[in-house]
Coordinates of C-alpha atoms in Angstrom, one line a residue:
X1 CA -30.6 -0.3 -48.3
X2 CA -27.1 -1.7 -48.4
X3 CA -26.4 -4.9 -50.2
X4 CA -24.9 -8.0 -48.4
X5 CA -21.6 -7.2 -50.1
X6 CA -21.6 -3.6 -48.8
X7 CA -22.4 -4.8 -45.3
X8 CA -19.6 -7.3 -45.5
X9 CA -17.2 -4.6 -46.6
X10 CA -18.3 -2.4 -43.7
X11 CA -17.9 -5.3 -41.2
X12 CA -14.5 -6.0 -42.5
X13 CA -13.5 -2.4 -42.3
X14 CA -14.8 -2.2 -38.7
X15 CA -12.9 -5.4 -37.8
X16 CA -9.7 -4.1 -39.4
X17 CA -10.1 -0.9 -37.5
X18 CA -10.4 -2.8 -34.3
X19 CA -7.4 -4.9 -35.0
X20 CA -5.0 -2.2 -36.2
X21 CA -3.4 -0.1 -33.5
X22 CA -4.4 3.6 -33.7
X23 CA -2.1 5.2 -31.1
X24 CA -5.0 6.4 -28.9
X25 CA -4.1 4.0 -26.1
X26 CA -0.9 6.0 -25.4
X27 CA -1.4 8.4 -22.5
X28 CA -1.1 12.0 -23.6
X29 CA 2.1 12.7 -21.6
X30 CA 3.8 9.5 -23.1
X31 CA 2.7 10.5 -26.7
X32 CA 4.0 14.0 -26.3
X33 CA 7.3 12.6 -25.0
X34 CA 7.7 10.4 -28.1
X35 CA 6.6 13.2 -30.5
X36 CA 9.2 15.4 -28.9
X37 CA 11.9 12.8 -29.6
X38 CA 10.8 12.4 -33.3
X39 CA 10.8 16.2 -33.7
X40 CA 14.4 16.3 -32.4
X41 CA 15.3 13.5 -35.0
X42 CA 13.8 15.8 -37.7
X43 CA 15.9 18.7 -36.5
X44 CA 19.0 16.5 -36.5
X45 CA 18.5 16.1 -40.3
X46 CA 18.6 19.9 -40.6
X47 CA 22.2 19.6 -39.6
X48 CA 23.0 16.3 -41.2
X49 CA 21.7 16.8 -44.8
X50 CA 23.9 19.8 -45.7
X51 CA 26.9 17.9 -44.4
X52 CA 26.0 14.9 -46.6
X53 CA 25.6 17.2 -49.6
X54 CA 29.0 18.6 -49.0
X55 CA 30.6 15.2 -48.5
X56 CA 29.3 14.2 -52.0
X57 CA 30.9 17.3 -53.5
X58 CA 27.6 19.0 -54.6
X59 CA 28.6 22.4 -53.5
X60 CA 27.4 25.0 -51.0
X61 CA 24.6 26.2 -53.2
X62 CA 23.1 22.7 -53.4
X63 CA 23.6 22.2 -49.7
X64 CA 21.6 25.4 -49.0
X65 CA 18.9 24.1 -51.3
X66 CA 18.8 20.7 -49.7
X67 CA 18.6 22.4 -46.3
X68 CA 15.1 23.7 -47.2
X69 CA 13.3 20.4 -47.1
X70 CA 14.1 19.2 -43.5
X71 CA 13.9 22.8 -42.2
X72 CA 10.5 23.3 -43.6
X73 CA 9.0 20.2 -42.0
X74 CA 10.9 20.8 -38.7
X75 CA 9.5 24.3 -38.4
X76 CA 5.9 23.1 -39.3
X77 CA 6.2 20.3 -36.7
X78 CA 7.5 22.7 -34.1
X79 CA 4.2 24.7 -34.3
X80 CA 2.4 21.7 -32.8
X81 CA -0.9 22.5 -34.6
X82 CA -3.7 20.1 -35.1
X83 CA -4.6 16.7 -33.6
X84 CA -2.2 13.9 -32.7
X85 CA -2.5 12.4 -36.2
X86 CA -2.0 15.7 -38.0
X87 CA 1.2 16.3 -36.0
X88 CA 2.4 12.7 -36.5
X89 CA 1.8 12.9 -40.3
X90 CA 3.8 16.1 -40.5
X91 CA 6.8 14.5 -38.8
X92 CA 6.3 11.2 -40.8
X93 CA 6.4 13.0 -44.2
X94 CA 9.3 15.1 -43.0
X95 CA 11.4 12.1 -42.0
X96 CA 10.5 10.2 -45.2
X97 CA 11.3 13.2 -47.3
X98 CA 14.7 13.3 -45.6
X99 CA 15.2 9.7 -46.6
X100 CA 14.3 10.4 -50.2
X101 CA 16.6 13.5 -50.2
X102 CA 19.5 11.4 -49.0
X103 CA 18.9 8.8 -51.7
X104 CA 18.9 11.6 -54.2
X105 CA 22.1 13.2 -52.8
X106 CA 24.0 9.9 -52.9
X107 CA 22.9 9.3 -56.5
X108 CA 20.8 6.3 -55.6
X109 CA 23.4 4.6 -53.5
X110 CA 22.0 1.3 -52.3
X111 CA 23.1 1.8 -48.8
X112 CA 21.1 5.1 -48.6
X113 CA 17.9 3.1 -48.9
X114 CA 18.5 1.7 -45.5
X115 CA 17.6 5.2 -44.2
X116 CA 14.0 4.5 -45.1
X117 CA 14.0 1.4 -42.9
X118 CA 15.5 3.3 -40.0
X119 CA 12.9 6.1 -40.3
X120 CA 10.1 3.5 -40.5
X121 CA 11.4 1.8 -37.3
X122 CA 11.5 5.2 -35.6
X123 CA 7.8 5.8 -36.6
X124 CA 6.9 2.8 -34.6
X125 CA 6.9 5.1 -31.5
X126 CA 3.5 6.3 -32.6
X127 CA 2.0 2.8 -32.4
X128 CA -0.4 3.9 -35.1
X129 CA -1.1 2.3 -38.5
X130 CA -1.5 5.6 -40.4
X131 CA 2.2 6.6 -40.4
X132 CA 3.0 3.2 -41.8
X133 CA 0.4 3.4 -44.5
X134 CA 1.8 6.8 -45.3
X135 CA 5.3 5.3 -45.5
X136 CA 4.3 2.6 -47.9
X137 CA 2.4 5.0 -50.1
X138 CA 5.3 7.5 -50.0
X139 CA 8.0 5.0 -50.9
X140 CA 5.8 3.7 -53.8
X141 CA 5.4 7.2 -55.2
X142 CA 9.0 8.2 -54.5
X143 CA 10.4 5.1 -56.2
X144 CA 8.1 5.4 -59.1
X145 CA 9.2 9.0 -59.7
X146 CA 12.8 7.9 -59.3
X147 CA 12.4 5.1 -61.8
X148 CA 10.5 7.1 -64.4
X149 CA 12.2 10.5 -64.1
X150 CA 15.6 10.3 -62.4
X151 CA 16.4 6.7 -63.2
X152 CA 19.8 6.5 -61.6
X153 CA 20.8 3.1 -62.9
X154 CA 18.9 1.2 -65.5
X155 CA 19.9 -2.1 -64.0
X156 CA 19.2 -1.2 -60.3
X157 CA 16.4 1.4 -60.5
X158 CA 13.7 0.3 -63.0
X159 CA 10.1 1.2 -62.0
X160 CA 9.5 -2.3 -60.7
X161 CA 11.8 -1.6 -57.8
X162 CA 9.1 0.8 -56.6
X163 CA 6.9 -2.1 -55.8
X164 CA 9.7 -4.1 -54.3
X165 CA 10.8 -1.3 -51.9
X166 CA 7.2 -0.6 -51.0
X167 CA 6.7 -4.2 -50.2
X168 CA 9.8 -4.2 -47.9
X169 CA 8.4 -1.2 -46.0
X170 CA 5.0 -2.8 -45.8
X171 CA 6.5 -6.0 -44.4
X172 CA 8.4 -4.1 -41.8
X173 CA 5.2 -2.2 -41.0
X174 CA 3.2 -5.4 -40.6
X175 CA 5.8 -6.8 -38.2
X176 CA 5.7 -3.7 -36.1
X177 CA 1.9 -3.6 -36.2
X178 CA 1.6 -7.2 -35.0
X179 CA 4.0 -6.5 -32.2
X180 CA 2.2 -3.3 -31.2
X181 CA -1.1 -5.1 -31.2
X182 CA 0.0 -7.7 -28.7
X183 CA 1.6 -4.9 -26.6
X184 CA -1.6 -2.8 -26.8
X185 CA -3.7 -5.8 -25.8
X186 CA -1.6 -6.3 -22.7
X187 CA -1.8 -2.6 -21.8
X188 CA -5.5 -2.5 -22.3
X189 CA -6.0 -5.5 -20.0
X190 CA -3.7 -3.9 -17.4
X191 CA -5.6 -0.6 -17.8
X192 CA -8.9 -2.3 -17.4
X193 CA -7.7 -4.0 -14.2
X194 CA -6.4 -0.7 -12.8
X195 CA -9.6 1.2 -13.7
X196 CA -11.8 -1.4 -12.0
X197 CA -9.8 -1.2 -8.7
X198 CA -11.6 0.4 -5.7
X199 CA -8.1 1.6 -4.7
X200 CA -6.9 4.9 -6.2
X201 CA -3.9 4.6 -8.4
X202 CA -1.8 7.5 -9.8
X203 CA 1.5 7.5 -11.8
X204 CA 3.7 10.6 -11.6
X205 CA 6.7 11.1 -13.8
X206 CA 10.2 12.3 -12.9
X207 CA 9.2 15.9 -13.4
X208 CA 6.3 15.7 -10.9
X209 CA 3.6 15.6 -13.7
X210 CA 0.8 13.1 -13.4
X211 CA 0.9 10.6 -16.2
X212 CA -2.3 8.7 -15.5
X213 CA -4.9 8.1 -12.8
X214 CA -7.7 5.6 -12.5
X215 CA -11.3 6.7 -11.9
X216 CA -11.2 5.7 -8.2
X217 CA -8.5 8.3 -7.6
X218 CA -10.8 11.2 -8.2
X219 CA -13.6 9.5 -6.3
X220 CA -11.5 8.9 -3.2
X221 CA -9.8 12.4 -3.2
X222 CA -13.0 14.2 -4.0
X223 CA -11.1 16.3 -6.5
X224 CA -9.0 16.0 -9.6
X225 CA -5.7 14.2 -8.8
X226 CA -3.9 16.7 -11.0
X227 CA -4.8 19.5 -8.6
X228 CA -3.3 17.6 -5.7
X229 CA -0.1 16.8 -7.5
X230 CA 0.5 20.2 -9.1
X231 CA -0.9 22.5 -6.3
X232 CA 0.6 21.0 -3.1
X233 CA 1.8 23.8 -0.8
X234 CA 0.4 26.4 -3.3
X235 CA -3.3 26.0 -3.2
X236 CA -4.7 27.2 0.1
X237 CA -7.9 25.3 -0.4
X238 CA -6.5 22.1 0.8
X239 CA -3.4 20.6 2.5
X240 CA -2.0 17.4 3.8
X241 CA -1.8 16.7 7.6
X242 CA -0.2 14.0 9.6
X243 CA -1.9 11.5 11.9
X244 CA -1.9 14.2 14.7
X245 CA -3.5 16.8 12.5
X246 CA -0.3 18.9 12.0
X247 CA 0.5 20.2 8.5
X248 CA 2.7 17.7 6.6
X249 CA 5.7 19.4 4.9
X250 CA 6.2 18.5 1.2
X251 CA 9.5 16.8 1.9
X252 CA 7.9 14.4 4.4
X253 CA 5.2 13.2 2.0
X254 CA 5.4 9.5 0.9
X255 CA 5.6 10.8 -2.8
X256 CA 8.6 12.9 -2.3
X257 CA 10.4 10.4 0.0
X258 CA 10.1 7.7 -2.7
X259 CA 10.8 10.0 -5.6
X260 CA 14.1 11.1 -4.1
X261 CA 15.3 8.0 -2.3
X262 CA 13.6 5.1 -4.3
X263 CA 12.5 3.6 -0.9
X264 CA 8.8 2.4 -1.0
X265 CA 6.4 3.8 1.6
X266 CA 3.6 1.4 2.7
X267 CA 0.3 2.2 4.3
X268 CA 1.3 5.7 5.5
X269 CA -1.8 7.5 6.9
X270 CA -2.2 11.1 6.1
X271 CA -5.2 13.5 6.0
X272 CA -6.3 15.5 3.0
X273 CA -7.8 18.6 4.7
X274 CA -10.0 20.9 2.6
X275 CA -11.1 24.3 3.7
X276 CA -14.6 24.2 5.2
X277 CA -14.9 20.5 4.7
X278 CA -14.1 17.4 6.7
X279 CA -10.6 15.9 6.5
X280 CA -10.4 12.8 4.3
X281 CA -7.9 10.3 5.7
X282 CA -5.9 8.2 3.3
X283 CA -3.7 5.1 3.6
X284 CA -0.9 5.9 1.0
X285 CA 1.6 3.5 -0.5
X286 CA 4.3 4.6 -3.1
X287 CA 6.8 2.7 -5.2
X288 CA 9.5 3.8 -7.6
X289 CA 9.1 2.4 -11.2
X290 CA 12.7 2.8 -12.3
X291 CA 15.4 2.7 -9.6
X292 CA 18.3 1.9 -12.0
X293 CA 18.8 5.6 -12.8
X294 CA 19.4 8.8 -10.9
X295 CA 16.5 10.3 -8.8
X296 CA 14.0 11.7 -9.0
X297 CA 12.1 8.6 -10.0
X298 CA 8.8 7.9 -11.7
X299 CA 6.4 6.9 -8.9
X300 CA 3.2 4.8 -8.7
X301 CA 1.0 6.0 -5.8
X302 CA -1.9 3.9 -4.5
X303 CA -4.2 5.0 -1.7
X304 CA -7.5 4.0 0.0
X305 CA -10.0 6.0 2.0
X306 CA -9.7 5.0 5.7
X307 CA -11.8 7.9 7.0
X308 CA -14.5 5.6 8.4
X309 CA -12.0 3.2 9.9
X310 CA -10.1 6.0 11.6
X311 CA -13.3 7.6 12.9
X312 CA -14.5 4.2 14.2
X313 CA -11.1 3.5 15.8
X314 CA -11.1 7.0 17.5
X315 CA -14.7 6.4 18.7
X316 CA -13.8 3.0 20.1
X317 CA -10.7 4.5 21.8
X318 CA -12.8 7.3 23.3
X319 CA -15.3 4.7 24.5
X320 CA -12.7 2.5 26.0
X321 CA -11.1 5.4 27.7
X322 CA -14.4 6.6 29.1
X323 CA -15.2 3.1 30.2
X324 CA -11.9 2.7 31.9
X325 CA -12.3 6.1 33.6
X326 CA -15.8 5.1 34.7
X327 CA -14.6 1.8 36.1
X328 CA -11.7 3.5 37.9
X329 CA -13.8 6.3 39.4
X330 CA -16.7 4.0 40.3
X331 CA -14.5 1.4 41.9
X332 CA -12.5 4.1 43.7
X333 CA -15.5 5.9 45.0
X334 CA -17.1 2.6 46.2
X335 CA -14.0 1.6 48.1
X336 CA -14.4 4.0 50.9
X337 CA -18.1 3.3 51.8
X338 CA -17.4 -0.5 51.4
X339 CA -14.4 -0.2 53.8
X340 CA -16.7 1.4 56.3
X341 CA -19.4 -1.3 55.9
X342 CA -16.7 -4.0 56.2
X343 CA -15.3 -2.4 59.3
X344 CA -18.7 -2.2 61.1
X345 CA -19.6 -5.7 60.0
X346 CA -16.3 -7.0 61.5
X347 CA -17.0 -5.0 64.7
X348 CA -20.5 -6.6 64.9
X349 CA -19.0 -10.1 64.5
X350 CA -16.4 -9.5 67.2
X351 CA -18.7 -7.9 69.7
X352 CA -21.9 -10.0 69.3
X353 CA -20.7 -13.4 68.0
X354 CA -22.3 -16.0 70.3
X355 CA -24.3 -13.5 72.2
X356 CA -27.2 -13.6 69.8
X357 CA -29.0 -16.6 68.4
X358 CA -27.4 -18.9 65.8
X359 CA -29.3 -17.3 62.9
X360 CA -27.8 -13.9 63.7
X361 CA -24.3 -15.3 63.7
X362 CA -24.9 -16.9 60.4
X363 CA -26.4 -13.7 58.9
X364 CA -23.4 -11.7 60.1
X365 CA -21.0 -14.2 58.5
X366 CA -22.9 -14.0 55.2
X367 CA -22.7 -10.2 55.3
X368 CA -18.9 -10.2 56.1
X369 CA -18.2 -12.7 53.4
X370 CA -20.3 -10.7 50.9
X371 CA -18.5 -7.5 51.8
X372 CA -15.1 -9.3 51.4
X373 CA -16.1 -10.6 47.9
X374 CA -17.3 -7.2 46.9
X375 CA -14.0 -5.7 48.0
X376 CA -12.2 -8.3 45.8
X377 CA -14.4 -7.4 42.8
X378 CA -13.7 -3.6 43.3
X379 CA -10.0 -4.2 43.5
X380 CA -10.2 -6.4 40.4
X381 CA -12.0 -3.6 38.6
X382 CA -9.4 -1.1 39.7
X383 CA -6.7 -3.5 38.4
X384 CA -8.5 -4.0 35.1
X385 CA -9.0 -0.2 34.6
X386 CA -5.3 0.4 35.2
X387 CA -4.0 -2.5 33.0
X388 CA -2.3 -1.1 29.9
X389 CA -2.9 2.5 30.8
X390 CA 0.7 3.5 31.2
X391 CA 1.8 6.2 28.8
X392 CA 5.5 5.3 29.1
X393 CA 7.1 4.4 25.8
X394 CA 7.9 0.8 25.1
X395 CA 11.5 -0.3 26.0
X396 CA 13.5 -3.5 25.8
X397 CA 12.4 -5.8 28.6
X398 CA 14.2 -9.1 29.5
X399 CA 11.5 -11.7 30.2
X400 CA 14.0 -13.8 32.0
X401 CA 14.5 -11.1 34.7
X402 CA 10.7 -10.4 34.8
X403 CA 10.0 -14.1 35.4
X404 CA 12.5 -14.2 38.2
X405 CA 10.8 -11.4 39.9
X406 CA 7.4 -13.1 39.4
X407 CA 8.6 -16.3 41.0
X408 CA 10.0 -14.4 44.0
X409 CA 6.7 -12.7 44.6
X410 CA 4.8 -16.1 44.3
X411 CA 7.2 -17.9 46.6
X412 CA 4.6 -18.7 49.2
X413 CA 2.1 -20.0 46.7
X414 CA 4.8 -22.2 45.2
X415 CA 5.6 -23.7 48.6
X416 CA 2.0 -24.3 49.3
X417 CA 1.4 -26.1 46.0
X418 CA 4.7 -27.9 46.0
X419 CA 5.3 -26.5 42.6
X420 CA 7.8 -27.7 40.1
X421 CA 8.7 -24.9 37.7
X422 CA 10.8 -25.0 34.6
X423 CA 11.9 -21.7 32.9
X424 CA 13.3 -21.8 29.4
X425 CA 15.5 -19.3 27.7
X426 CA 13.3 -16.3 27.4
X427 CA 14.0 -13.4 25.0
X428 CA 13.9 -9.7 25.3
X429 CA 10.7 -8.0 24.1
X430 CA 9.5 -4.4 23.7
X431 CA 7.0 -3.3 26.2
X432 CA 6.2 -2.0 29.7
X433 CA 8.0 -3.9 32.4
X434 CA 5.4 -3.5 35.1
X435 CA 2.6 -4.6 32.8
X436 CA 4.5 -7.6 31.6
X437 CA 5.3 -8.6 35.2
X438 CA 1.6 -8.4 36.0
X439 CA 0.8 -10.6 32.9
X440 CA 3.2 -13.4 33.8
X441 CA 2.3 -13.2 37.5
X442 CA -1.4 -13.7 36.7
X443 CA -0.7 -16.7 34.3
X444 CA 1.8 -18.4 36.7
X445 CA -0.5 -17.8 39.7
X446 CA -3.4 -19.5 37.7
X447 CA -1.2 -22.4 36.9
X448 CA -0.3 -22.8 40.6
X449 CA -3.9 -22.5 41.7
X450 CA -5.6 -24.9 39.3
X451 CA -3.2 -27.8 39.9
X452 CA -5.8 -30.4 40.8
X453 CA -5.0 -32.6 43.8
X454 CA -1.3 -33.2 42.9
X455 CA 1.8 -31.0 42.8
X456 CA 1.7 -28.0 40.5
X457 CA 3.9 -28.2 37.4
X458 CA 4.5 -25.1 35.4
X459 CA 6.6 -24.5 32.3
X460 CA 7.5 -21.0 30.8
X461 CA 9.3 -21.0 27.5
X462 CA 9.6 -19.1 24.2
X463 CA 8.2 -20.7 21.0
X464 CA 9.9 -18.7 18.3
X465 CA 9.6 -15.4 16.4
X466 CA 7.7 -14.4 13.2
X467 CA 6.8 -11.1 11.6
X468 CA 8.5 -9.1 14.4
X469 CA 6.5 -10.8 17.2
X470 CA 7.8 -13.3 19.8
X471 CA 5.6 -16.1 21.0
X472 CA 5.7 -17.1 24.7
X473 CA 3.9 -20.1 26.3
X474 CA 3.0 -20.7 30.0
X475 CA 1.9 -24.3 30.4
X476 CA 0.8 -26.3 33.4
X477 CA -0.1 -29.9 34.2
X478 CA -3.3 -28.9 36.0
X479 CA -7.0 -29.6 35.6
X480 CA -7.2 -28.0 32.1
X481 CA -10.0 -26.1 30.4
X482 CA -12.7 -27.7 28.2
X483 CA -12.4 -26.7 24.5
X484 CA -16.0 -25.3 24.6
X485 CA -15.0 -22.8 27.3
X486 CA -11.6 -21.7 26.0
X487 CA -13.1 -18.8 24.1
X488 CA -14.7 -17.3 27.2
X489 CA -12.0 -17.5 29.8
X490 CA -10.7 -14.0 28.9
X491 CA -14.0 -12.3 29.5
X492 CA -14.5 -10.3 32.7
X493 CA -16.1 -12.2 35.6
X494 CA -16.0 -15.5 33.8
X495 CA -15.6 -18.3 36.3
X496 CA -15.4 -21.9 35.3
X497 CA -15.6 -23.2 38.9
X498 CA -17.4 -22.5 42.1
X499 CA -15.9 -20.0 44.6
X500 CA -15.9 -22.8 47.2
X501 CA -13.5 -24.8 45.0
X502 CA -11.2 -22.0 43.8
X503 CA -11.0 -18.4 44.9
X504 CA -10.9 -15.5 42.5
X505 CA -12.9 -12.8 40.8
X506 CA -12.7 -13.9 37.2
X507 CA -10.8 -10.7 36.2
X508 CA -7.2 -12.0 36.0
X509 CA -7.3 -13.4 32.5
X510 CA -9.3 -10.3 31.2
X511 CA -6.4 -8.2 32.6
X512 CA -3.9 -10.5 30.7
X513 CA -5.7 -10.0 27.4
X514 CA -5.9 -6.3 27.9
X515 CA -2.1 -6.0 28.5
X516 CA -1.2 -8.2 25.6
X517 CA -3.5 -6.3 23.2
X518 CA -2.1 -3.0 24.4
X519 CA 1.3 -4.3 23.4
X520 CA 0.0 -5.2 19.9
X521 CA -0.1 -8.9 20.4
X522 CA -2.8 -11.6 21.0
X523 CA -3.4 -14.3 23.6
X524 CA -5.1 -17.6 23.4
X525 CA -5.4 -20.9 25.2
X526 CA -4.8 -24.5 24.1
X527 CA -4.9 -27.9 25.7
X528 CA -1.6 -29.5 26.7
X529 CA -0.8 -33.0 25.6
X530 CA -0.8 -35.2 28.6
X531 CA -3.3 -32.9 30.5
X532 CA -3.3 -29.3 31.5
X533 CA -3.4 -26.0 29.8
X534 CA -1.1 -23.9 27.6
X535 CA -1.6 -20.1 27.5
X536 CA 0.2 -18.6 24.5
X537 CA 0.7 -14.9 23.7
X538 CA 2.7 -12.8 21.3
X539 CA 4.7 -9.6 22.1
X540 CA 6.8 -7.3 19.9
X541 CA 10.4 -8.6 19.6
X542 CA 13.1 -6.6 21.3

């Protein structure tokens, strides 16, 4: 059983191990890059040390002898054998040995000792406490040997300077360790944040090699992200496709576009199609990390799985299409028999009105009126099924011109209602002209119809633009709509008044909503200050 003192020492050792940076937080690719740089620094000494030897007039033989030390360590380091720490210790001892050799070549020149500090600063790239501990120990031993055996200058190189120099190196090491620890803590917090994201995140360096990826990346892709990055266009087991299911060329992927241009790509939908498996649809965003240098750039890629959303949207689109087709076919097929029924009912009314009893006349009137209402409903269904079905591409449409055409078509209704209409400066929007004319005609016609007992007053004006959408308002001074009923006015066959008071099928506003939504906007209704109603809707700016 361990004593309290031993347990205290173990706890202190564990605490010290947790506080000191150990280099394991560096991603493998990043550590290899830093190790490669330090190896090149070691190879640079293979060239520099013989030159320094010759500059201090020690001859070619001594230069050849001095060349052995840096060459030995450079060759050993180039073999890249062992773990990270083994490789780092080889480079560490090699660089420190070069420092000691330079001090020896210069005869203990005080300026030569600065080389130790430069090498210790270079070792900070490892972000590990072990190379620093090695440096402190190495300098202590080297200075002791120098003081006791070589002893360049009795005044400047007594053995006590071994402790002084080691202390300087230790102080530099502690400063670097404290800085690293704060940096490592921030990185660990950031890494924890990224790893807990449900969104997949991958970083890819300039050479197209994956630097790091969070756990969600593998889960969303259903495979190792490295396979996707390194095997694109080569591995026949999977491929990327565009939204229409066509193969997506490598040059058109968000990754390559951002890598070569530095332009971010946001929420680009692409499918990861795997052989004999379902396509997994992704929403991909990319951003360049360092755009202040020449491409290609290091890229951060984030993506989410939108397979379920896409399938739901496709199912809804199919359902809406089928419903529209059903409404169109049903209403179209009903039109002909209803036309025949209406014709014969009209014939009965003309031929037998007043010749039968009063009840018969009344019954015929009810039948004729019912047939007329049914015809209106069928025509409304046809109108609703056609609304927004145009496959024509969106084009710039002047709402001022469209409104002028609408007012000409409603001239009779305007005269009947004694309308006062004010049209503001209306912008150009992107859309289908015929559908937008139908939208405005329905709204203005409603304003003329629901005017109450006075003269109709209508205002049509633009209310501004935001996020690429223009907001338009159609206001009236009519009877208004109760707040509790405003949410339902856009539903099909919703009537707020009796047919005896106001004619209509209750489909017009449903058509308006369908047109606006097909254009990517939204429509709603508000009360107007002073009485009346304001219909507001948004459309893509032209």
